[in-house]
Coordinates of C-alpha atoms and ligand atoms in Angstrom, one line a residue:
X21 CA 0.0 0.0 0.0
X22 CA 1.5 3.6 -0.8
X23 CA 0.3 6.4 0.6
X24 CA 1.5 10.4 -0.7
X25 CA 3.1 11.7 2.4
X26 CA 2.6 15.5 2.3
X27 CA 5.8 16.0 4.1
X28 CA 7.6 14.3 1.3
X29 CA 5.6 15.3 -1.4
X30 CA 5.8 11.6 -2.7
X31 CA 4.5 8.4 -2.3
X32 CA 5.7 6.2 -0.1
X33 CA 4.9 2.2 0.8
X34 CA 2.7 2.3 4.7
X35 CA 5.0 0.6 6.9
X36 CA 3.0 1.1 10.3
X37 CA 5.1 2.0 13.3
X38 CA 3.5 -0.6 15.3
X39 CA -0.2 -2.2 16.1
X40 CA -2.3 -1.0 15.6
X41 CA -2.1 1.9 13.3
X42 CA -2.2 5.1 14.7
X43 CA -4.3 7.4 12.9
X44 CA -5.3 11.2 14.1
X45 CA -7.6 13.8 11.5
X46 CA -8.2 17.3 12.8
X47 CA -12.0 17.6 13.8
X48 CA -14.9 20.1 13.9
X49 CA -15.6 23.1 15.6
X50 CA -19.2 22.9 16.7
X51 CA -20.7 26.6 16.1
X52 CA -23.0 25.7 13.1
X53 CA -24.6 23.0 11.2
X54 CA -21.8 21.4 9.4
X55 CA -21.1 22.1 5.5
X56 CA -20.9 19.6 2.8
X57 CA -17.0 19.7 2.8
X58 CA -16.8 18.1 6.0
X59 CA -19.1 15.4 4.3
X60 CA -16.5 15.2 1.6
X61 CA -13.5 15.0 4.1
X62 CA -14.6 12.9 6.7
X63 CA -15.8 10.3 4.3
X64 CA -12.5 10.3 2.6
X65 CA -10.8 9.6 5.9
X66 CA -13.4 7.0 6.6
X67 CA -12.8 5.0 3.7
X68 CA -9.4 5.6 4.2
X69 CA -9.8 4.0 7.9
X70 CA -12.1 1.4 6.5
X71 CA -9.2 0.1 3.6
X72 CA -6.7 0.0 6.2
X73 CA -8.6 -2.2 8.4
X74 CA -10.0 -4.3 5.4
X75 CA -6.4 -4.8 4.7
X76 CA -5.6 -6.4 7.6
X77 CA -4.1 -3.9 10.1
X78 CA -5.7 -2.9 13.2
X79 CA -6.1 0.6 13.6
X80 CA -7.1 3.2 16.3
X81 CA -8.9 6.4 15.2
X82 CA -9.0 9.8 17.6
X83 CA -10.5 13.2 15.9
X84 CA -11.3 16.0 18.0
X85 CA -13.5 18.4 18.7
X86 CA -12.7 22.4 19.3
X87 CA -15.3 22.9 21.6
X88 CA -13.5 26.5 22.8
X89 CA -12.5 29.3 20.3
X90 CA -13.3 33.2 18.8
X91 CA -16.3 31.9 16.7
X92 CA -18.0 29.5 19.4
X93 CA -17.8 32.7 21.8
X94 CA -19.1 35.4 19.4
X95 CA -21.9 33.1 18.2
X96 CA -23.3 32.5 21.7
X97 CA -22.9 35.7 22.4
X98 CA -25.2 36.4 19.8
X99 CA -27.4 33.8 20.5
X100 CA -27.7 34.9 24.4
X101 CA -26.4 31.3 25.6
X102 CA -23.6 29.2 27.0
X103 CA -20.8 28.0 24.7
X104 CA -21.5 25.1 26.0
X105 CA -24.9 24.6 25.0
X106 CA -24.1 25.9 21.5
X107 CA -21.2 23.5 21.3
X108 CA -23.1 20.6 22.2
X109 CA -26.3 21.3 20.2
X110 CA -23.8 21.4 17.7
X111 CA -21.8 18.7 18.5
X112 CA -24.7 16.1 18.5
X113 CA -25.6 17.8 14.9
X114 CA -22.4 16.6 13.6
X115 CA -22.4 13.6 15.0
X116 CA -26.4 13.1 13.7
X117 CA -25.0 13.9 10.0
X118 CA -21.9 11.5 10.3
X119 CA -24.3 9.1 11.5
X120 CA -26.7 9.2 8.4
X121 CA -23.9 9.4 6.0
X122 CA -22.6 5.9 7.6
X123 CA -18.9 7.2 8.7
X124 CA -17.6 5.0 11.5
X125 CA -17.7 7.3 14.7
X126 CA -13.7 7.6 15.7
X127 CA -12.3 5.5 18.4
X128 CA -12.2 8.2 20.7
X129 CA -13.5 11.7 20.5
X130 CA -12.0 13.8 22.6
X131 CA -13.8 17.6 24.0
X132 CA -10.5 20.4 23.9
X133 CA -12.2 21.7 27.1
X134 CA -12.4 18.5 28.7
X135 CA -8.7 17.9 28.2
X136 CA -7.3 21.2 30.5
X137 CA -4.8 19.4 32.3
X138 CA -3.1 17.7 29.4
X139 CA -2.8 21.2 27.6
X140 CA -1.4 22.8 30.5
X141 CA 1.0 19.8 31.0
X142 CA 2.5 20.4 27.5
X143 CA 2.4 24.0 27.6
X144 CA 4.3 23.7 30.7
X145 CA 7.4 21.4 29.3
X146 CA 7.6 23.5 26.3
X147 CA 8.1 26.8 28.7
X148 CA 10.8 24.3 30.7
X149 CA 12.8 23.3 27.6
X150 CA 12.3 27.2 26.2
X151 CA 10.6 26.7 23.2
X152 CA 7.3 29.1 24.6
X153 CA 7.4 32.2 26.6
X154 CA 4.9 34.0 28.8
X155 CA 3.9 37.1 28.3
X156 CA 3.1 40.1 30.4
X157 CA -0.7 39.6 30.0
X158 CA -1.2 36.0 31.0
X159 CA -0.7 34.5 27.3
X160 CA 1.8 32.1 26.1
X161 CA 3.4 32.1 22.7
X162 CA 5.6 29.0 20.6
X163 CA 9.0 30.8 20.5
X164 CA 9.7 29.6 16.4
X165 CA 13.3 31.0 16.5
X166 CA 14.2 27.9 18.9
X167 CA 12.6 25.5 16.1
X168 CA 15.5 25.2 13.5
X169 CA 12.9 23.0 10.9
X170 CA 10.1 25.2 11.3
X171 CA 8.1 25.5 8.0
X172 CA 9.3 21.9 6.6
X173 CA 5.3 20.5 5.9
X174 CA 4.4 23.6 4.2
X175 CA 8.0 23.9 2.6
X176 CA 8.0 28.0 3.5
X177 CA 10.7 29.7 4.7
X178 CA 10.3 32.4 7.3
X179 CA 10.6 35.3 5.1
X180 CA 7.6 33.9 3.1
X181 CA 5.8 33.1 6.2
X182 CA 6.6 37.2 7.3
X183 CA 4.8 38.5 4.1
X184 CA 1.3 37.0 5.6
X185 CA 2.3 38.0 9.8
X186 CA 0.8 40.9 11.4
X187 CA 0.9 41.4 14.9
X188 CA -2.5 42.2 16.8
X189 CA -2.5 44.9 18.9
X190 CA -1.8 44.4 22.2
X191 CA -0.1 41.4 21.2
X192 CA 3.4 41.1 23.2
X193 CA 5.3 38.7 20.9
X194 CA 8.8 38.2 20.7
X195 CA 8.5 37.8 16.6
X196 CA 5.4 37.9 14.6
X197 CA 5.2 34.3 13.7
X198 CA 5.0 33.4 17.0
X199 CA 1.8 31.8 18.0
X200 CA -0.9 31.4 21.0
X201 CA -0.4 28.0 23.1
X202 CA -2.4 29.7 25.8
X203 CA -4.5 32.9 25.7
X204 CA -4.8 35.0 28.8
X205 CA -9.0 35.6 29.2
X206 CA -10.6 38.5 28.6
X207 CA -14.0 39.9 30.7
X208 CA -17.1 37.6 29.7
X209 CA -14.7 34.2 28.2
X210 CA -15.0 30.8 29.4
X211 CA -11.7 30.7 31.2
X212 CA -9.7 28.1 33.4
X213 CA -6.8 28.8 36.5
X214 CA -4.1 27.7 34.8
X215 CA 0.0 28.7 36.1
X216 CA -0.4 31.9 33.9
X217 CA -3.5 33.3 34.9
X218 CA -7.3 32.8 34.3
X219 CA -7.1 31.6 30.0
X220 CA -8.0 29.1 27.3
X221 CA -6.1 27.2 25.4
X222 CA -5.1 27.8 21.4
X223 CA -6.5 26.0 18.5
X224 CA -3.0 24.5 17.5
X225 CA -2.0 23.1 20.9
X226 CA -5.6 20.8 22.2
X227 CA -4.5 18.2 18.9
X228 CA -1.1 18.0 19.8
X229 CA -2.2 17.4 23.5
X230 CA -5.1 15.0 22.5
X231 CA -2.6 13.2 19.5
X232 CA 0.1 12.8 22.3
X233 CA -2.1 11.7 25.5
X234 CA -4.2 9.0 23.2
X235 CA -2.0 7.8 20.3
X236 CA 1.2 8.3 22.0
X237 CA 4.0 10.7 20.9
X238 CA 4.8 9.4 17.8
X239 CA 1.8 8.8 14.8
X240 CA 1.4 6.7 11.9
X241 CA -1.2 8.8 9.8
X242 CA -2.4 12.6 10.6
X243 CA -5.3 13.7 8.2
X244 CA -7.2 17.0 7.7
X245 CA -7.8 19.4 5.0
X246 CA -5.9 21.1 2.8
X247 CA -6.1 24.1 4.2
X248 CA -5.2 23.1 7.6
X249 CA -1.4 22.3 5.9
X250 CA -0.3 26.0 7.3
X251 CA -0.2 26.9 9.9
X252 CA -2.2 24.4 11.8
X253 CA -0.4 21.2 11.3
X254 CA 3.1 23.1 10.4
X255 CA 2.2 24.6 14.4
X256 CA 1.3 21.0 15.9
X257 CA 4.7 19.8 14.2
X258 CA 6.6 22.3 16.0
X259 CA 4.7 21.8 19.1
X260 CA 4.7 17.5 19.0
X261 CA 8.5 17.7 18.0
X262 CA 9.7 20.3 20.4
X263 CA 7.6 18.8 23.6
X264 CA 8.8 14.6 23.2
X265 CA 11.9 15.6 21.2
X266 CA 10.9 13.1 18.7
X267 CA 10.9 13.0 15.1
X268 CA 8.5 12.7 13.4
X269 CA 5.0 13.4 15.1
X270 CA 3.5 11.7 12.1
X271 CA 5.2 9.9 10.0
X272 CA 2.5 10.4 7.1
X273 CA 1.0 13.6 6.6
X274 CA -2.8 13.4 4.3
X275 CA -5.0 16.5 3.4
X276 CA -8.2 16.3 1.1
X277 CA -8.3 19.0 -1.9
X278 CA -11.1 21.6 -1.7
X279 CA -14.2 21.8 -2.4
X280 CA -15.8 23.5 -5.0
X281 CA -19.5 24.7 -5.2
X282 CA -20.6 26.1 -8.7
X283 CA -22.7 29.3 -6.9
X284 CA -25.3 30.2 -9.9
X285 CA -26.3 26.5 -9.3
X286 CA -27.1 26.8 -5.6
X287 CA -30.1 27.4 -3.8
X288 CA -29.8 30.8 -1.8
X289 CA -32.7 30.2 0.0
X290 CA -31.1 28.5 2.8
X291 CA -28.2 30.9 2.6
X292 CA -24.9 30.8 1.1
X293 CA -24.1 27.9 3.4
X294 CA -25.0 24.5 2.2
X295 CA -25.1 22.4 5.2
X296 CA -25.4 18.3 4.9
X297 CA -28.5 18.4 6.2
X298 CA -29.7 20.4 2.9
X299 CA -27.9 17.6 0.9
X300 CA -29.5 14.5 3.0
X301 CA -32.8 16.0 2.5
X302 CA -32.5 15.5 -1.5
X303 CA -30.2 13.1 -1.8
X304 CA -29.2 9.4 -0.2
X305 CA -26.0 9.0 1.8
X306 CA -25.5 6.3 -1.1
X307 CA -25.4 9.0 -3.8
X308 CA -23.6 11.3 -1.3
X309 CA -21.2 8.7 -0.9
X310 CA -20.9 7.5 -4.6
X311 CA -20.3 11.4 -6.0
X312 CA -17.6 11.8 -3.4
X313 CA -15.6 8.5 -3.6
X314 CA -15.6 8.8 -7.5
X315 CA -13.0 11.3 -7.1
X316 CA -9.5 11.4 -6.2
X317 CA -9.1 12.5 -2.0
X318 CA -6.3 15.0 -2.9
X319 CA -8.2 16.6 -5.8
X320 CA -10.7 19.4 -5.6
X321 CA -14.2 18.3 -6.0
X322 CA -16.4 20.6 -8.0
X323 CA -20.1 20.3 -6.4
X324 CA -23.3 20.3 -8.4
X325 CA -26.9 19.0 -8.3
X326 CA -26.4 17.3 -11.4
X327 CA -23.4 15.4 -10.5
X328 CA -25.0 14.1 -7.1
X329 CA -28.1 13.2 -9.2
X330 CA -26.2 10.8 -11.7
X331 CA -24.3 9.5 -8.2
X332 CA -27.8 8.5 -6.7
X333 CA -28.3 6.5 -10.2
X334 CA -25.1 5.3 -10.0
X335 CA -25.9 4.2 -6.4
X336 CA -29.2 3.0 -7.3
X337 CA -27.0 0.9 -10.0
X338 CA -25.1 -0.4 -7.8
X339 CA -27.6 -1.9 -5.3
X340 CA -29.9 -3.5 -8.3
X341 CA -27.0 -5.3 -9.2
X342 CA -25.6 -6.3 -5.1
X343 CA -30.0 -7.2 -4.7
X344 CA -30.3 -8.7 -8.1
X345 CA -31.9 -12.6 -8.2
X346 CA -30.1 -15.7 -9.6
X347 CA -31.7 -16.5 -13.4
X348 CA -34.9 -19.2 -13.2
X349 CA -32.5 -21.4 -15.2
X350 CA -29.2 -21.0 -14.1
X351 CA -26.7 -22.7 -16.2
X352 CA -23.3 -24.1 -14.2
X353 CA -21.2 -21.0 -15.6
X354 CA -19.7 -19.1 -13.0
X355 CA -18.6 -15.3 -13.1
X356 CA -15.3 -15.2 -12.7
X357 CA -14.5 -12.1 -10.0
X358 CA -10.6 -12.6 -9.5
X359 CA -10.1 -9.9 -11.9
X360 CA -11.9 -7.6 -10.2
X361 CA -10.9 -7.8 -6.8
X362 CA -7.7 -7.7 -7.7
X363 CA -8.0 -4.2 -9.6
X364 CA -10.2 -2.6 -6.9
X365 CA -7.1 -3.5 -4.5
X366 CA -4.4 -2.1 -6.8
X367 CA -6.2 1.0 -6.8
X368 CA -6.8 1.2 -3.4
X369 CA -3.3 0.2 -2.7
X370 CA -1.9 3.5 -4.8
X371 CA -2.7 6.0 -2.4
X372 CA -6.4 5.2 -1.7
X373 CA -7.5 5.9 -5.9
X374 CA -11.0 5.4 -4.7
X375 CA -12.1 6.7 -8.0
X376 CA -10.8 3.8 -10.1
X377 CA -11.8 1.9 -7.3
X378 CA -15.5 3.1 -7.8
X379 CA -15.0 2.7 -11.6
X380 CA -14.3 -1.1 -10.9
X381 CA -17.4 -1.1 -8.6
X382 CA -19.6 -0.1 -11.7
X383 CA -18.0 -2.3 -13.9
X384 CA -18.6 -5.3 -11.7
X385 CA -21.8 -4.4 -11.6
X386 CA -22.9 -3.8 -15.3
X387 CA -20.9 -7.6 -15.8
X388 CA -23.1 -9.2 -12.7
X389 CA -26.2 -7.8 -14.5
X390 CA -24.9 -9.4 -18.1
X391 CA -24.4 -12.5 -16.7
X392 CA -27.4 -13.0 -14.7
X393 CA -29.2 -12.5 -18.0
X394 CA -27.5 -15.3 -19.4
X395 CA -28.2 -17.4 -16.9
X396 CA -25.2 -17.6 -15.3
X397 CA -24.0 -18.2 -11.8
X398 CA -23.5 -15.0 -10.1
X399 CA -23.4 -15.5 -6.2
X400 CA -19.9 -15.1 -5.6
X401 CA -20.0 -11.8 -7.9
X402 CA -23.0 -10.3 -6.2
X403 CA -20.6 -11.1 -2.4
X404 CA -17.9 -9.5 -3.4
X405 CA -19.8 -6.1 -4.9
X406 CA -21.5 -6.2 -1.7
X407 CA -18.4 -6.9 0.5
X408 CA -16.2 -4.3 -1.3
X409 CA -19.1 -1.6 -1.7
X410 CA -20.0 -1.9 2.1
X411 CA -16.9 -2.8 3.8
X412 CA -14.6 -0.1 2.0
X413 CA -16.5 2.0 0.4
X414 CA -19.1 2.5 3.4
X415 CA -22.4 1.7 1.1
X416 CA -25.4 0.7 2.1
X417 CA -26.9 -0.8 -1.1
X418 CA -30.6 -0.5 0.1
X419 CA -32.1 1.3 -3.1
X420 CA -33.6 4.5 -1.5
X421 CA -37.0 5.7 -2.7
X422 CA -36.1 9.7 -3.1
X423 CA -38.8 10.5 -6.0
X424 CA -38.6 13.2 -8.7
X425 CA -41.4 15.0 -6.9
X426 CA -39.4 15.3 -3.7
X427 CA -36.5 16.9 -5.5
X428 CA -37.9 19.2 -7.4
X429 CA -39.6 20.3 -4.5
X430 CA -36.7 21.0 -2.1
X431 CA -36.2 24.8 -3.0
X432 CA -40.0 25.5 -2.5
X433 CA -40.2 23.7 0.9
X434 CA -37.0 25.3 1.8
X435 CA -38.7 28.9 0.9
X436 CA -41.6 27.9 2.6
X437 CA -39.3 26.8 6.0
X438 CA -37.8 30.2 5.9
X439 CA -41.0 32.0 5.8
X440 CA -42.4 30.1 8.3
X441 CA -39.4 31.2 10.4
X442 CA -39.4 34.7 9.7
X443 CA -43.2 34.9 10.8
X444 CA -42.7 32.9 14.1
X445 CA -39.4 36.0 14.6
X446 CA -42.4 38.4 13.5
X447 CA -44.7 36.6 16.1
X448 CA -47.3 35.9 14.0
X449 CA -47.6 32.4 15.1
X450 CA -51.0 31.3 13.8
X451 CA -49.5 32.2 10.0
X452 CA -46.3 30.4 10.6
X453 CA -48.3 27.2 12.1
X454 CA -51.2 27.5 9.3
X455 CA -47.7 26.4 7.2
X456 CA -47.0 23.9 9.0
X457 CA -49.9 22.2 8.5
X458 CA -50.5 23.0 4.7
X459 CA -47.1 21.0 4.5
X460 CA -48.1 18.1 6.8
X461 CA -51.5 17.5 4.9
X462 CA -49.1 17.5 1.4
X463 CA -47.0 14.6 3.2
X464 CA -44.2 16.9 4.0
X465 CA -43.6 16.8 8.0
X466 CA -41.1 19.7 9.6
X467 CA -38.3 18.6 12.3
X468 CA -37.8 21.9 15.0
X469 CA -34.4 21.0 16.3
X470 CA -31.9 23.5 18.4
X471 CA -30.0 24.1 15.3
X472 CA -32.8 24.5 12.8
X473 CA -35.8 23.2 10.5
X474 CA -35.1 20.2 8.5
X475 CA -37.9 18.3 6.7
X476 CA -39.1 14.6 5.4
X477 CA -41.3 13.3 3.2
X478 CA -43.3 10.8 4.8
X479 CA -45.0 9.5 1.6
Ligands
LIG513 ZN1 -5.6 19.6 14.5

């Protein structure tokens, strides 16, 4: 199996460190519903799980979640509640939408503000061996200057890093790269009592706390998205490194390519935004699943409604052909599948090419559907399109009923779901409820959850 190390920028055969496999991808931070490209990267790191496992390692999984930071704050704030009733509303969200898209919950999942004393250990030994400094205010900061490889993930130099640093105001750091391990609090912030004063931990510093206290301090596989490359994992590199004094934290570093949503296509009704929960309302997890997977995990993925409509036919494919019956006269030919498990392996092995992998999925299923119609023998065929789709590719091959109707609908229920909220802000609740139950009598039956409206179709 090969895997592109980002750190190399090649290749390179997976030779675990040990057993299991250690594997760590950077996790959500619960302040909204979540968007579609953490649908696109988590299921990418779930069949990347899933392959490693199916290939016979066995592998432990942590992902966090940033349950503290400046947007969690500022959007209680607005909101008049705690950050941690935001944070878990949304937290159960995320979880609800990983759930329905059939990703493997990780191993463990640890909370950045249940894991305090761990940060503050780490912070601690990196002020001992001088690679962070306290400040006069209460904050900490990396000192970079002490890290002679700094920059080597995102192959930068300091000087190119400079062009992009700007020190805050009140900021007291040494140089400007420098960057928040701890933050000293300021009037109306969750805080903890920590050696330098009331303060909350950085963004950077909870994964190498959480990567170090649950893995160990030395990784097999550390994932996330592209644009977590710089500075987020360059900073947990220099934190990891500096605090054990091993090399290297990870010894492969994955990110997912962007994703890319075609706006004149989109739906503005629901805002600018489009959550999973928008997707899951039209579409299957199947199709979601299919339209990811059949592209590469490094490339960008373009999103339209088009392309997740020919993946729920594809999907729909897919399970006819897993579901389909043996011929009333079967004949003693059998489908030979060799072939094709050993393709679907060969792309899996060369750095997860789940798109090939897909395209092999698709053929075997066009050949199951030949044969059956010759009469031959296709039970081992139908196994392995069922073992490979669900076991790797996280399928669940029960043909979904999602109508023509029901899509073509969306945008117009969606309209209606925002009026409906916009009279309830208005108070005029007898309006907003006489909606409700135009919509119920048409079949369609409305969800009231702490983080929004979402819909079904009951017919
Ligand atoms: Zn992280």
């Amino acid at each position: 199996m090969k895997i592109f190390n980002e750190m190399t920028g090649q290749k390179e055969e997976f030779v675990p460190i040990g057993d299991p496999v250690k594997m760590y991808v950077c996790g959500v931070t619960p302040y909204d519903n979540s968007h579609f490209g953490h649908a696109m990267s988590y299921i990418f790191f779930d069949v990347i799980r899933r392959y490693i496992k199916f290939s016979g390692f066995k592998l432990k999984y942590v992902q966090n979640v940033t349950d503290i930071d400046d947007k969690i704050i500022n959007r209680a704030n607005q909101r008049g509640i705690s950050t941690s009733e935001l944070t878990e509303n949304f937290t159960a969200s995320y979880f609800a939408d990983m759930d329905a898209l059939n990703i493997i919950r990780p191993d463990i999942t640890p909370k950045a503000t249940e894991e305090i004393p761990k940060i503050m250990e780490v912070v601690d030994r990196l002020i001992e061996k001088g690679y962070a400094y306290q400040t006069n205010d209460g904050s900490v900061y990396f000192r970079i200057s002490k890290d002679e490889d700094y920059g080597k993930l995102s192959r930068r130099t300091l000087d190119m890093m400079m062009a992009g640093a700007r020190i805050e105001i009140g900021e007291q750091k040494e140089h400007p790269m420098d960057f928040a391990l701890w933050k000293a609090a300021k009037p109306g912030e969750p805080s903890w009592d920590s050696p330098w004063g009331k303060g909350r931990p950085g963004w950077h510093i909870e994964c190498t706390a959480m990567s170090i206290k649950y893995l160990g301090e030395q990784i097999d596989i550390h994932g996330g998205g592209q644009d977590l490359v710089f500075p987020h994992h360059e900073n947990e590199i220099a934190q990891s490194e500096s605090y054990s004094g091993k090399v290297p934290f990870a010894k492969y570093w994955m990110h997912n390519g962007f994703l890319q949503i075609a706006e004149e296509k989109m739906s503005k009704s629901l805002g600018n935004m489009l959550t999973i929960k928008d997707v899951m309302a039209r579409r299957s997890a199947d199709a979601i699943r299919v339209f990811v997977l059949s592209s590469h995990y490094r490339s960008p993925l373009s999103f339209t409604w088009d392309g997740l409509e020919s993946a729920e036919k594809g999907a729909e494919r897919l399970s006819r052909a897993a579901n389909r019956a043996d011929s009333p006269d079967l004949s003693s030919d059998v489908l030979e599948t060799v072939t094709y498990r050993r393709e679907f392996v060969e792309a899996m092995d060369d750095d997860f090419n789940s798109a090939k992998a897909m395209g092999i999925l698709f053929d075997l299923a066009r050949e199951i559907n030949q044969a059956a119609d010759s009469g031959k023998n296709i039970e081992n065929a139908r196994n392995l399109l069922k073992q490979l789709a669900r076991e790797v590719m996280g399928l669940r091959l029960e043909v979904q009923e999602h109508t023509a109707e029901s899509i073509e609908a969306a945008p117009f229920i969606e309209l209606l779901i925002r009026t409906r909220y916009e009279l309830r802000q208005a108070k005029q609740y007898q309006m907003a409820d006489q909606i409700r139950k135009t919509l119920a009598d048409l079949g369609i039956l409305l969800d009231d959850t702490p983080t929004g409206t979402t819909w079904k179709n009951k017919k």
